[in-house]
Amino acid sequence: MTIYDISKQAGVSIATVSRVLNGSANVKPKTKKKVLDIIEQCGYTPNAFARGLGLNSMNTVGILCADSSDLYLAKAVYYIERNLRAGGYHSVLCCTGYDPEDMKASLSLLLNQRVDSVIMVGSTFIAAESGDNQYIKDAAQQVPIMLLNADLDCPNVYCTMCDDFKSTQDATLALLNKGINDILYLYNSNSYSGKKKLNGYQSAYLMKDVPLNKQYQQFFNGTHEDIDGVCKFLNDLHKKGLEFHAVVASEDMLAAGAIKYAKANNLSVPDDLSVIGYNNSILTTCSEPEITSVDNHLETLCSQLVKTCIGTLLGEEMPQKTIFSGELVHRASTAL
Amino acid sequence: MTIYDISKQAGVSIATVSRVLNGSANVKPKTKKKVLDIIEQCGYTPNAFARGLGLNSMNTVGILCADSSDLYLAKAVYYIERNLRAGGYHSVLCCTGYDPEDMKASLSLLLNQRVDSVIMVGSTFIAAESGDNQYIKDAAQQVPIMLLNADLDCPNVYCTMCDDFKSTQDATLALLNKGINDILYLYNSNSYSGKKKLNGYQSAYLMKDVPLNKQYQQFFNGTHEDIDGVCKFLNDLHKKGLEFHAVVASEDMLAAGAIKYAKANNLSVPDDLSVIGYNNSILTTCSEPEITSVDNHLETLCSQLVKTCIGTLLGEEMPQKTIFSGELVHRASTAL
DNA sequence: ATTAATGATGTAAGCACTTACATAAATGCT
DNA sequence: AGCATTTATGTAAGTGCTTACATCATTAAT
């Protein structure tokens, strides 16, 4: 069933059918109705490939994501997909894992599929150190690239992010202001936003003129689900004689591990140990006590990101950076 | 840059270039190399739309999912996408929400995109009651449909599932065998597998000849994140005088709520209250004590499902039903 | 060396649309 | 009514591939 069949049955040319299909102007209402009726009757749907070939677009956006099974990223993907579809776009999902080579390969794959734009979810795609982001810049020459929670100065790259630096700084300051100076900063990612968070922690110490100690900046090297691993990790630090009365974590699951550690050592939270997480995920209410955490308004971020994306595709002028601030959600794991 | 440009530069016909591109037989190695070199040199990539039009396929599979931000479904989507891509297929993600009309609309959308197959993640797509699954059967006339954790007898519909009935039956039996007869069954979904789980609970009672009481089958009507809501819900039941010494939940988040409820009422887990969850998610290790839960080997399920999908697309004969059994993972919330 | 079989390449006709341009119909104006 | 616009429709040329079929080159077999 093609546009020809419809045109024949309706007694018009294929151009007219095409016009009806695309809602172009200048089709006589009577003709339009006749064509639509026949289309309805035959259950005809235009061939998306042919249309794609003609228009050089299938209204498709690629979503690149390291690991969509991660609590936070999964939500991001979900919000982005829903917003995209509401705007008339399809989403091609591509989970890359954390290997830079896979990321590059996946990006190429999407470009070869001729997506209209690529949304990169999570700052893992941005090299925080060396700055080897050439593959993104190259891609940006073909289609607009949207980054969630990452920053890259480059034409045709649009960034929508939460101010992770400030959020972590605020969280740390809140504790310092209470006189808690031995705050362990626990993180599990050296991604772009991972660095930003770490810097936020450090800068809070600088602001308060409290000396920083590298011992208190600990990197946890484990999976995103290994809460027990985090607990053990902290136990080891404790046994090595490191004393800390607060944990600021770059992710809720690390904070959940800290809560577990406290329980295992009969430490009262927050009296003996204050704990602050990040992302305000379900883990914060699952733990006992519930965990104070930074909410970075992911839904808003994603909605804005997709607006920017679609706007750009429609040829509108869009801001290249949009920054939202996070918010510390107070719960029982701190007394601030 | 098209196949014509390449053919000109290489001094061959477009057919030959196409053959090289598709790895067809019968191209002289020398010619092949020349063509590949030029392709490499020019950075040419074939136009996916044109190819799709010619082949009537873009090697794309639709993933339909009610809510990919849900812990369990997010993992499913992740595993499926990775397996699909490893097999050379792209994934178009479509999150429908829980409205049946949206599900139908989304399915149509995917079919109009001319995906090669549709994978429906989660039994929410199957009407457990009325049996109004005609929209799936209709779709199956166009492309093979894969169902995860759902069952539907229909040609061209392939089902890969965990035996939720048996898993819940086993979990319930384990408690009954310990002499705990007042087991509260807590569920939050009337989906196909939701029903199966409930039936499993019921059948355990029948097997043991313990009388069933509807009061002990409670439906929680709330979001997938509202652990506090679950806690309150149980509190209310408790206040109304319902006595129970165990909770079997259809999802870990409900079990997490039960743990919270126990703490709020100074009940010892598992001495005063045994708790069993479902899905073996991160919530089971986040809670204190950790929660006994059914693991239904999601990764295996997804891998098998994608195998079936790709096999079918390649024209191989594939089993229409594949059933895996779940496994009760014992943790501190039970003493079995 | 001649023929048959096989291998390598080219030609051209799809695939199902969009759209620039041409043409025909309808309307407005004097 | 006659002409100029505007509106509606049709024609045909892309869009960039795949592939059946035809053709030519090469090798094997007699």
XYZ file of C-alpha atoms (C1' of nucleotides) in Angstrom:
732
model
C 0.000 0.000 0.000
C 1.643 3.207 -1.173
C 0.784 6.773 -1.843
C 0.018 5.723 -5.427
C -2.741 3.387 -4.339
C -4.297 6.140 -2.313
C -3.996 8.654 -5.116
C -5.659 6.290 -7.544
C -8.547 5.497 -5.228
C -9.066 9.142 -4.425
C -8.758 10.176 -8.032
C -6.033 12.704 -7.324
C -2.299 12.874 -7.880
C 0.263 11.630 -5.435
C 1.360 15.199 -4.836
C -2.049 16.000 -3.431
C -1.972 12.965 -1.199
C 1.441 13.975 0.005
C 0.150 17.472 0.717
C -2.709 16.123 2.744
C -0.344 13.855 4.632
C 1.972 16.707 5.468
C -0.723 19.218 6.199
C 0.633 21.560 3.558
C -1.467 24.570 2.709
C -3.658 24.869 -0.356
C -5.607 21.689 -0.489
C -9.316 22.096 -1.060
C -11.164 20.928 2.077
C -13.318 18.621 0.000
C -10.302 16.968 -1.572
C -8.614 16.727 1.768
C -11.553 14.963 3.302
C -11.814 12.514 0.440
C -8.136 11.614 0.693
C -8.243 11.286 4.458
C -11.282 9.055 4.238
C -9.577 6.719 1.837
C -6.427 6.669 3.941
C -8.512 5.832 6.982
C -10.437 3.221 5.050
C -7.333 1.471 3.772
C -5.438 1.836 7.023
C -2.596 3.313 5.065
C 0.470 4.630 6.858
C 3.239 6.364 4.974
C 6.525 4.560 4.650
C 8.831 6.176 7.151
C 11.971 5.246 5.234
C 10.850 6.842 2.002
C 9.764 9.888 3.895
C 13.065 9.952 5.711
C 14.908 9.760 2.441
C 12.904 12.596 0.953
C 13.107 14.846 3.981
C 16.504 13.690 5.116
C 15.104 13.164 8.579
C 13.037 10.680 10.411
C 12.457 12.955 13.380
C 14.692 10.855 15.494
C 17.001 11.848 18.304
C 19.727 9.656 19.698
C 20.042 9.246 23.433
C 23.519 8.287 24.472
C 23.828 7.023 27.985
C 26.572 5.159 29.755
C 24.295 3.018 31.840
C 20.561 3.478 31.752
C 20.136 0.987 34.572
C 21.644 3.511 36.928
C 18.936 5.024 39.104
C 19.627 8.574 38.081
C 20.383 8.057 34.434
C 17.347 5.835 34.000
C 15.165 8.662 35.152
C 16.913 11.066 32.863
C 16.369 8.783 29.898
C 12.755 8.375 30.858
C 12.055 12.085 31.126
C 13.930 12.833 27.946
C 12.144 10.196 25.948
C 8.743 11.346 27.118
C 9.484 14.959 26.329
C 10.883 14.099 22.945
C 7.902 12.042 21.957
C 5.535 14.728 23.152
C 7.409 16.982 20.754
C 7.036 14.574 17.869
C 10.432 12.937 17.977
C 11.480 9.354 18.333
C 14.308 8.237 20.581
C 17.053 5.835 19.675
C 18.653 4.634 22.864
C 22.283 3.670 22.988
C 23.896 2.504 26.210
C 27.633 2.746 25.878
C 29.043 1.559 29.134
C 31.936 3.503 30.575
C 34.579 2.719 27.991
C 35.517 5.833 25.999
C 36.004 3.760 22.877
C 32.487 2.390 23.156
C 31.197 5.896 23.579
C 32.860 7.029 20.392
C 31.669 3.997 18.498
C 28.121 4.469 19.727
C 28.100 8.088 18.744
C 29.199 7.152 15.243
C 26.509 4.539 15.113
C 23.873 7.133 15.892
C 25.214 9.567 13.349
C 25.193 6.841 10.735
C 21.569 6.235 11.582
C 21.048 9.852 10.621
C 19.508 11.012 13.852
C 18.584 14.682 13.925
C 20.406 15.319 17.157
C 22.219 13.470 19.918
C 21.535 13.883 23.599
C 24.349 12.761 25.843
C 23.073 11.851 29.227
C 25.553 12.158 32.025
C 28.878 13.844 32.162
C 30.757 10.598 31.700
C 31.010 11.554 28.066
C 33.119 14.561 28.817
C 36.748 13.932 29.556
C 37.347 15.913 32.712
C 41.106 15.809 32.508
C 42.853 15.709 29.220
C 40.062 17.415 27.392
C 39.920 14.889 24.615
C 36.422 15.751 23.556
C 37.229 16.060 19.910
C 34.804 13.292 19.004
C 31.962 15.362 20.372
C 33.115 18.466 18.569
C 33.338 16.502 15.362
C 29.860 15.160 15.822
C 28.592 18.674 16.490
C 29.506 19.550 12.929
C 26.889 17.142 11.749
C 24.054 17.546 14.229
C 23.377 19.602 17.333
C 24.577 17.864 20.470
C 22.851 18.239 23.818
C 24.703 17.548 27.029
C 23.037 16.825 30.310
C 25.031 17.812 33.367
C 28.157 18.514 31.453
C 29.833 21.501 29.943
C 31.699 21.877 26.698
C 32.459 25.060 24.826
C 31.794 24.322 21.233
C 29.494 25.591 18.526
C 26.386 23.485 18.110
C 26.840 21.911 21.538
C 24.157 22.846 24.038
C 24.565 22.221 27.749
C 21.857 21.889 30.358
C 23.147 21.303 33.812
C 22.764 21.488 37.510
C 25.308 23.510 39.419
C 26.962 20.508 41.012
C 29.822 22.630 42.262
C 27.582 24.934 44.229
C 25.340 22.147 45.504
C 28.238 20.231 46.965
C 29.762 23.395 48.277
C 26.496 24.247 50.024
C 26.158 20.783 51.484
C 29.697 20.908 52.815
C 29.301 24.441 54.120
C 26.171 23.469 55.991
C 28.198 20.910 57.911
C 31.206 23.165 58.442
C 28.897 25.832 59.782
C 27.775 23.382 62.417
C 31.355 22.997 63.481
C 31.870 19.629 61.860
C 35.283 19.908 60.288
C 36.230 16.319 59.650
C 33.997 15.661 56.692
C 34.781 12.700 54.534
C 34.080 13.342 50.884
C 33.183 10.081 49.210
C 32.903 9.827 45.454
C 32.869 7.191 42.783
C 33.309 9.004 39.539
C 35.941 11.155 37.956
C 33.567 12.381 35.340
C 33.144 16.032 34.625
C 30.429 16.537 37.200
C 32.310 14.252 39.556
C 35.169 16.736 39.448
C 32.816 19.646 39.895
C 31.389 18.142 43.019
C 34.815 17.447 44.443
C 35.820 21.030 43.728
C 32.695 22.208 45.494
C 33.677 20.287 48.589
C 37.191 21.668 48.473
C 36.095 25.225 47.962
C 33.836 25.077 51.004
C 36.900 24.320 53.107
C 38.761 27.183 51.516
C 35.893 29.558 52.197
C 35.872 28.607 55.836
C 39.628 28.592 56.090
C 39.634 25.046 57.311
C 42.689 23.115 56.134
C 41.982 20.421 53.591
C 43.314 16.934 54.012
C 43.582 14.576 51.058
C 42.880 11.671 53.388
C 39.364 12.945 53.593
C 38.759 12.736 49.889
C 38.130 9.108 49.158
C 37.357 7.481 45.862
C 35.219 4.364 46.011
C 35.913 2.026 43.167
C 32.942 -0.280 42.810
C 29.662 -0.832 41.057
C 26.653 1.401 41.409
C 24.888 -1.199 43.485
C 27.534 -2.306 45.905
C 26.277 -0.684 49.067
C 27.962 -3.349 51.162
C 31.203 -2.593 49.413
C 30.920 1.019 50.468
C 30.252 -0.068 54.018
C 33.372 -2.210 54.036
C 35.369 0.551 52.446
C 34.448 2.923 55.252
C 35.137 0.259 57.834
C 38.617 -0.094 56.470
C 39.204 3.637 56.615
C 37.941 3.639 60.161
C 40.225 0.792 61.127
C 43.142 2.637 59.608
C 42.425 5.330 62.152
C 40.731 7.921 59.998
C 38.256 9.866 62.093
C 35.297 11.581 60.490
C 31.993 12.832 61.782
C 30.298 13.461 58.493
C 30.152 12.002 55.022
C 29.317 14.022 51.955
C 28.734 11.656 49.073
C 28.599 12.257 45.353
C 25.765 9.771 45.054
C 23.010 8.434 47.281
C 24.220 4.875 47.124
C 27.471 5.944 48.742
C 25.500 7.711 51.438
C 23.437 4.571 51.957
C 26.695 2.718 52.455
C 27.730 5.283 55.029
C 24.497 4.725 56.947
C 25.214 1.021 56.941
C 28.704 1.645 58.185
C 27.360 3.756 61.024
C 24.992 1.007 62.086
C 27.665 -1.629 61.927
C 29.790 0.478 64.251
C 27.022 1.553 66.569
C 27.380 5.166 65.550
C 24.301 7.271 65.879
C 23.230 9.191 62.788
C 23.370 12.160 62.839
C 24.798 12.545 66.350
C 28.018 10.694 65.689
C 27.929 10.837 61.922
C 26.118 13.201 59.586
C 25.446 11.918 56.101
C 24.546 13.806 52.944
C 23.818 12.100 49.656
C 23.280 13.291 46.129
C 20.416 12.917 43.639
C 17.607 12.575 46.132
C 16.773 9.123 44.881
C 14.574 6.447 46.380
C 17.559 5.255 48.392
C 17.247 8.305 50.618
C 13.878 7.181 51.946
C 14.721 3.509 51.985
C 17.513 3.956 54.512
C 16.983 4.439 58.199
C 17.372 7.236 59.101
C 16.362 8.866 55.850
C 19.177 10.604 54.078
C 19.627 14.310 53.475
C 20.392 14.698 49.807
C 20.841 17.170 46.982
C 17.964 17.298 44.580
C 18.985 18.662 41.245
C 15.549 18.811 39.698
C 16.218 16.257 37.045
C 12.776 16.482 35.550
C 13.161 20.206 34.990
C 16.632 19.722 33.575
C 15.420 17.153 31.095
C 12.404 19.128 30.079
C 14.569 22.166 29.435
C 17.136 20.115 27.585
C 14.541 18.719 25.230
C 13.089 22.177 24.684
C 16.516 23.362 23.670
C 16.945 20.358 21.456
C 13.687 20.725 19.598
C 14.053 24.478 19.387
C 17.448 24.086 17.797
C 16.108 21.550 15.320
C 13.364 23.983 14.364
C 15.995 26.564 13.642
C 15.330 28.756 16.635
C 18.095 30.490 18.470
C 18.676 28.668 21.735
C 20.887 29.409 24.731
C 23.998 27.297 24.695
C 24.166 26.924 28.453
C 21.336 26.539 30.866
C 22.217 26.128 34.505
C 19.852 25.223 37.290
C 20.751 25.198 40.925
C 20.288 22.229 43.197
C 18.568 22.112 46.509
C 19.516 20.407 49.741
C 16.618 18.298 50.956
C 16.913 17.935 54.685
C 16.211 14.589 56.285
C 17.106 12.772 59.446
C 20.695 11.911 58.556
C 21.773 15.443 59.378
C 20.892 17.987 62.043
C 21.451 21.243 60.222
C 28.562 12.331 -0.513
C 26.795 9.379 -2.060
C 27.552 5.995 -3.443
C 27.900 7.664 -6.851
C 30.758 9.827 -5.681
C 32.540 6.783 -4.377
C 31.900 4.804 -7.530
C 33.289 7.607 -9.666
C 36.417 8.017 -7.606
C 37.022 4.313 -7.532
C 36.273 3.927 -11.215
C 33.662 1.263 -10.657
C 29.898 1.115 -10.777
C 27.634 1.861 -7.863
C 26.622 -1.783 -7.807
C 30.148 -2.755 -6.986
C 30.372 -0.175 -4.245
C 27.113 -1.455 -2.846
C 28.449 -4.980 -2.941
C 31.537 -3.973 -1.048
C 29.414 -2.129 1.482
C 27.207 -5.124 2.051
C 29.969 -7.676 1.985
C 28.337 -9.527 -0.868
C 30.307 -12.276 -2.498
C 32.115 -11.974 -5.773
C 34.057 -8.795 -5.577
C 37.647 -9.015 -6.651
C 39.851 -8.403 -3.585
C 41.745 -5.720 -5.438
C 38.565 -3.853 -6.324
C 37.304 -4.255 -2.818
C 40.395 -2.747 -1.341
C 40.317 0.181 -3.718
C 36.719 0.946 -2.886
C 37.252 0.587 0.841
C 40.240 2.883 0.677
C 38.253 5.586 -1.041
C 35.391 5.179 1.392
C 37.812 5.505 4.258
C 39.503 8.466 2.624
C 36.260 10.346 2.056
C 34.766 9.385 5.388
C 31.719 8.208 3.520
C 28.893 6.549 5.380
C 25.897 5.139 3.553
C 22.600 6.925 3.939
C 20.586 4.846 6.349
C 17.261 6.074 5.013
C 18.009 5.095 1.444
C 19.262 1.780 2.632
C 16.170 1.337 4.744
C 13.996 2.115 1.780
C 15.784 -0.385 -0.394
C 15.876 -3.155 2.183
C 12.643 -2.244 3.889
C 14.446 -2.359 7.204
C 16.731 -0.210 9.213
C 17.629 -2.975 11.639
C 15.659 -1.322 14.336
C 13.677 -2.826 17.167
C 11.152 -0.935 19.229
C 11.270 -1.213 22.994
C 7.944 -0.485 24.576
C 8.047 0.124 28.276
C 5.547 1.613 30.654
C 8.073 3.367 32.820
C 11.766 2.979 32.227
C 12.527 4.922 35.377
C 11.277 2.006 37.413
C 14.196 0.142 38.953
C 13.367 -3.174 37.399
C 12.188 -2.001 34.003
C 15.174 0.295 33.632
C 17.452 -2.685 34.000
C 15.426 -4.641 31.528
C 15.655 -1.861 28.976
C 19.363 -1.599 29.578
C 20.046 -5.299 29.083
C 17.812 -5.487 26.061
C 19.384 -2.511 24.385
C 22.882 -3.826 24.927
C 22.011 -7.241 23.599
C 20.247 -5.803 20.608
C 23.119 -3.579 19.678
C 25.580 -6.412 20.090
C 23.425 -8.216 17.548
C 23.499 -5.327 15.124
C 20.147 -3.761 15.919
C 19.173 -0.303 17.022
C 16.638 0.357 19.746
C 13.834 2.850 19.586
C 12.626 3.435 23.094
C 9.043 4.332 23.804
C 7.835 4.887 27.358
C 4.097 4.675 27.410
C 3.064 5.233 30.985
C 0.323 3.047 32.369
C -2.581 4.269 30.293
C -3.769 1.552 27.885
C -4.596 4.151 25.260
C -1.056 5.471 25.370
C 0.243 1.957 25.019
C -1.775 1.406 21.889
C -0.782 4.744 20.447
C 2.874 4.082 21.157
C 2.737 0.695 19.542
C 1.258 2.235 16.420
C 3.946 4.854 16.457
C 6.620 2.188 16.442
C 4.981 0.237 13.682
C 4.731 3.394 11.615
C 8.437 3.860 12.142
C 8.793 0.483 10.476
C 10.686 -1.222 13.259
C 11.580 -4.842 12.559
C 10.120 -6.060 15.813
C 8.668 -4.752 19.044
C 9.756 -5.814 22.498
C 7.225 -5.134 25.207
C 8.896 -4.834 28.547
C 6.739 -5.653 31.501
C 3.436 -7.383 31.710
C 1.553 -4.122 32.067
C 0.882 -4.408 28.369
C -1.153 -7.512 28.802
C -4.661 -7.079 30.064
C -4.916 -9.621 32.849
C -8.665 -9.511 33.145
C -10.786 -8.810 30.150
C -8.263 -10.146 27.726
C -8.391 -7.176 25.446
C -5.055 -7.784 23.843
C -6.268 -7.440 20.318
C -3.946 -4.542 19.646
C -0.979 -6.786 20.282
C -2.366 -9.539 18.095
C -2.939 -7.012 15.338
C 0.603 -5.750 15.629
C 1.891 -9.315 15.490
C 0.551 -9.545 11.973
C 3.047 -6.935 10.949
C 6.149 -7.765 12.976
C 7.156 -10.336 15.558
C 6.328 -9.193 19.071
C 8.426 -10.154 22.086
C 6.954 -10.068 25.559
C 8.998 -9.931 28.700
C 7.359 -11.464 31.741
C 4.020 -11.838 30.103
C 2.158 -14.515 28.275
C -0.072 -14.328 25.270
C -1.082 -17.122 22.952
C -0.833 -15.737 19.489
C 1.136 -16.497 16.351
C 4.210 -14.317 15.969
C 4.164 -13.387 19.649
C 7.106 -14.731 21.633
C 7.133 -14.781 25.411
C 10.104 -14.897 27.715
C 9.217 -14.957 31.331
C 10.017 -15.804 34.872
C 7.696 -18.157 36.661
C 6.267 -15.528 38.961
C 3.556 -17.856 40.132
C 5.979 -20.446 41.370
C 8.397 -17.927 42.856
C 5.708 -16.329 44.973
C 4.304 -19.716 45.858
C 7.744 -20.831 47.028
C 8.285 -17.679 49.042
C 4.926 -18.087 50.729
C 5.436 -21.787 51.314
C 8.767 -21.139 52.960
C 7.009 -18.992 55.551
C 4.061 -21.340 55.990
C 6.461 -24.189 56.548
C 7.923 -22.228 59.440
C 4.489 -22.080 60.968
C 3.826 -18.465 60.048
C 0.257 -18.491 58.856
C -0.706 -14.851 58.999
C 1.176 -13.649 55.973
C 0.182 -10.355 54.486
C 0.439 -10.318 50.723
C 1.178 -6.805 49.567
C 1.014 -5.886 45.899
C 0.762 -2.812 43.771
C -0.064 -4.004 40.317
C -2.894 -5.862 38.713
C -0.848 -6.571 35.644
C -0.550 -10.022 34.230
C 2.438 -10.969 36.341
C 0.869 -9.157 39.282
C -2.019 -11.602 39.055
C 0.335 -14.525 38.706
C 2.145 -13.590 41.867
C -1.090 -13.208 43.782
C -2.205 -16.612 42.537
C 1.086 -18.063 43.692
C 0.493 -16.738 47.175
C -3.010 -18.119 47.219
C -2.033 -21.509 45.944
C 0.553 -21.898 48.701
C -2.228 -21.558 51.243
C -4.302 -24.103 49.381
C -1.416 -26.515 49.283
C -0.965 -26.251 53.022
C -4.660 -26.319 53.694
C -4.483 -23.062 55.541
C -7.613 -20.985 55.094
C -7.186 -17.860 53.003
C -8.414 -14.517 54.215
C -8.991 -11.675 51.784
C -7.991 -9.228 54.497
C -4.483 -10.489 54.054
C -4.308 -9.603 50.395
C -3.743 -5.894 50.270
C -3.339 -3.690 47.263
C -1.167 -0.636 47.715
C -2.172 2.181 45.440
C 0.777 4.524 45.162
C 3.842 5.429 43.167
C 6.850 3.196 42.746
C 8.863 5.409 45.044
C 6.533 6.037 47.896
C 8.122 3.877 50.560
C 6.739 6.105 53.279
C 3.291 5.661 51.829
C 3.661 1.903 52.167
C 4.761 2.336 55.751
C 1.687 4.409 56.517
C -0.505 1.967 54.685
C 0.694 -0.873 56.914
C 0.346 1.269 59.985
C -3.269 1.827 59.118
C -3.871 -1.867 58.670
C -2.206 -2.491 61.987
C -4.348 0.099 63.713
C -7.424 -1.470 62.237
C -6.446 -4.558 64.137
C -5.033 -6.691 61.365
C -2.345 -8.959 62.773
C 0.365 -10.320 60.553
C 3.783 -11.760 61.217
C 5.077 -11.763 57.698
C 4.842 -9.701 54.551
C 5.278 -11.125 51.091
C 5.562 -8.279 48.635
C 5.247 -8.192 44.868
C 8.049 -5.664 44.706
C 11.063 -4.730 46.800
C 9.877 -1.217 47.435
C 6.838 -2.583 49.190
C 9.086 -4.789 51.269
C 11.227 -1.780 52.103
C 8.090 -0.068 53.313
C 7.332 -3.078 55.482
C 10.753 -2.842 57.078
C 10.080 0.796 57.823
C 6.768 -0.082 59.313
C 8.405 -2.660 61.551
C 10.910 -0.123 62.828
C 8.264 2.476 63.451
C 6.410 -0.052 65.596
C 9.427 -1.494 67.317
C 8.914 -4.851 65.729
C 11.971 -6.960 65.326
C 12.663 -8.275 61.836
C 12.502 -11.206 61.372
C 11.478 -12.233 64.894
C 8.228 -10.326 64.947
C 7.878 -9.776 61.237
C 9.356 -11.663 58.325
C 9.651 -9.773 55.066
C 10.139 -11.052 51.544
C 10.507 -8.784 48.548
C 10.597 -9.312 44.825
C 13.150 -8.452 42.118
C 16.231 -8.550 44.289
C 16.968 -4.912 43.601
C 19.363 -2.536 45.287
C 16.638 -1.752 47.826
C 17.177 -5.150 49.397
C 20.677 -4.254 50.513
C 19.892 -0.658 51.319
C 17.422 -1.570 54.035
C 18.364 -2.716 57.492
C 18.057 -5.621 57.914
C 18.656 -6.626 54.322
C 15.643 -8.050 52.599
C 15.085 -11.598 51.410
C 13.898 -11.318 47.831
C 13.080 -13.248 44.685
C 15.666 -12.904 41.976
C 14.239 -13.659 38.589
C 17.470 -13.488 36.659
C 16.539 -10.506 34.615
C 19.779 -10.422 32.707
C 19.292 -13.988 31.536
C 15.693 -13.296 30.647
C 16.644 -10.302 28.546
C 19.492 -12.033 26.849
C 17.242 -14.929 25.921
C 14.514 -12.615 24.777
C 16.836 -10.789 22.433
C 18.175 -14.079 21.121
C 14.642 -15.103 20.302
C 13.986 -11.751 18.714
C 17.019 -11.750 16.474
C 16.592 -15.411 15.631
C 13.055 -14.755 14.535
C 14.126 -11.817 12.423
C 16.709 -14.002 10.751
C 13.988 -16.441 9.865
C 14.975 -19.122 12.312
C 12.400 -21.193 14.114
C 12.204 -20.002 17.700
C 10.341 -21.289 20.759
C 7.280 -19.215 21.450
C 7.523 -19.536 25.206
C 10.624 -19.550 27.315
C 10.168 -19.820 31.040
C 12.852 -19.395 33.654
C 12.394 -20.042 37.302
C 13.154 -17.526 39.989
C 15.224 -17.992 43.063
C 14.684 -16.905 46.631
C 17.723 -15.026 47.868
C 17.872 -15.349 51.617
C 18.799 -12.345 53.684
C 18.294 -11.135 57.220
C 14.640 -10.162 56.919
C 13.643 -13.802 57.203
C 14.784 -16.768 59.239
C 13.978 -19.662 56.967
C 42.203 -23.974 -29.024
C 37.359 -24.170 -28.108
C 33.557 -24.434 -25.229
C 31.409 -24.365 -20.793
C 31.225 -22.831 -16.417
C 32.234 -19.612 -13.117
C 33.492 -15.023 -11.425
C 33.402 -9.976 -11.657
C 31.242 -5.907 -13.027
C 27.788 -2.773 -15.081
C 22.989 -1.192 -16.305
C 18.781 0.119 -14.989
C 14.619 -0.541 -12.584
C 12.784 -0.428 -8.388
C 11.855 1.362 -3.262
C 7.913 5.214 -1.589
C 8.131 9.373 -0.716
C 8.865 15.195 -1.314
C 8.679 19.278 -3.844
C 9.934 22.691 -7.610
C 7.728 23.980 -11.364
C 3.955 24.013 -14.637
C -0.693 24.264 -15.437
C -5.489 24.552 -14.580
C -9.339 26.244 -11.806
C -11.395 29.644 -9.021
C -11.795 34.095 -7.293
C -11.556 39.301 -7.148
C -11.568 43.505 -9.401
C -12.846 47.054 -12.686
C -17.056 40.187 -19.349
C -12.182 40.290 -19.200
C -7.990 40.368 -16.918
C -5.035 39.701 -12.870
C -4.424 37.221 -8.885
C -4.743 33.652 -5.964
C -5.652 28.856 -5.055
C -5.607 23.994 -6.248
C -3.756 20.230 -8.609
C -0.640 17.543 -11.591
C 3.941 16.252 -13.680
C 8.250 14.795 -13.150
C 12.680 15.014 -11.191
C 14.977 14.101 -7.309
C 16.397 11.344 -2.605
C 20.516 7.303 -2.233
C 20.399 3.036 -1.898
C 19.620 -2.562 -3.480
C 19.485 -6.092 -6.742
C 17.755 -8.797 -10.890
C 19.507 -9.290 -15.069
C 22.837 -8.641 -18.704
C 27.398 -8.532 -20.068
C 32.132 -9.215 -20.107
C 36.402 -11.469 -18.215
C 38.525 -15.373 -16.402
C 39.374 -20.058 -15.470
C 38.638 -25.103 -16.122
C 37.766 -28.906 -18.980
C 37.964 -31.343 -23.257
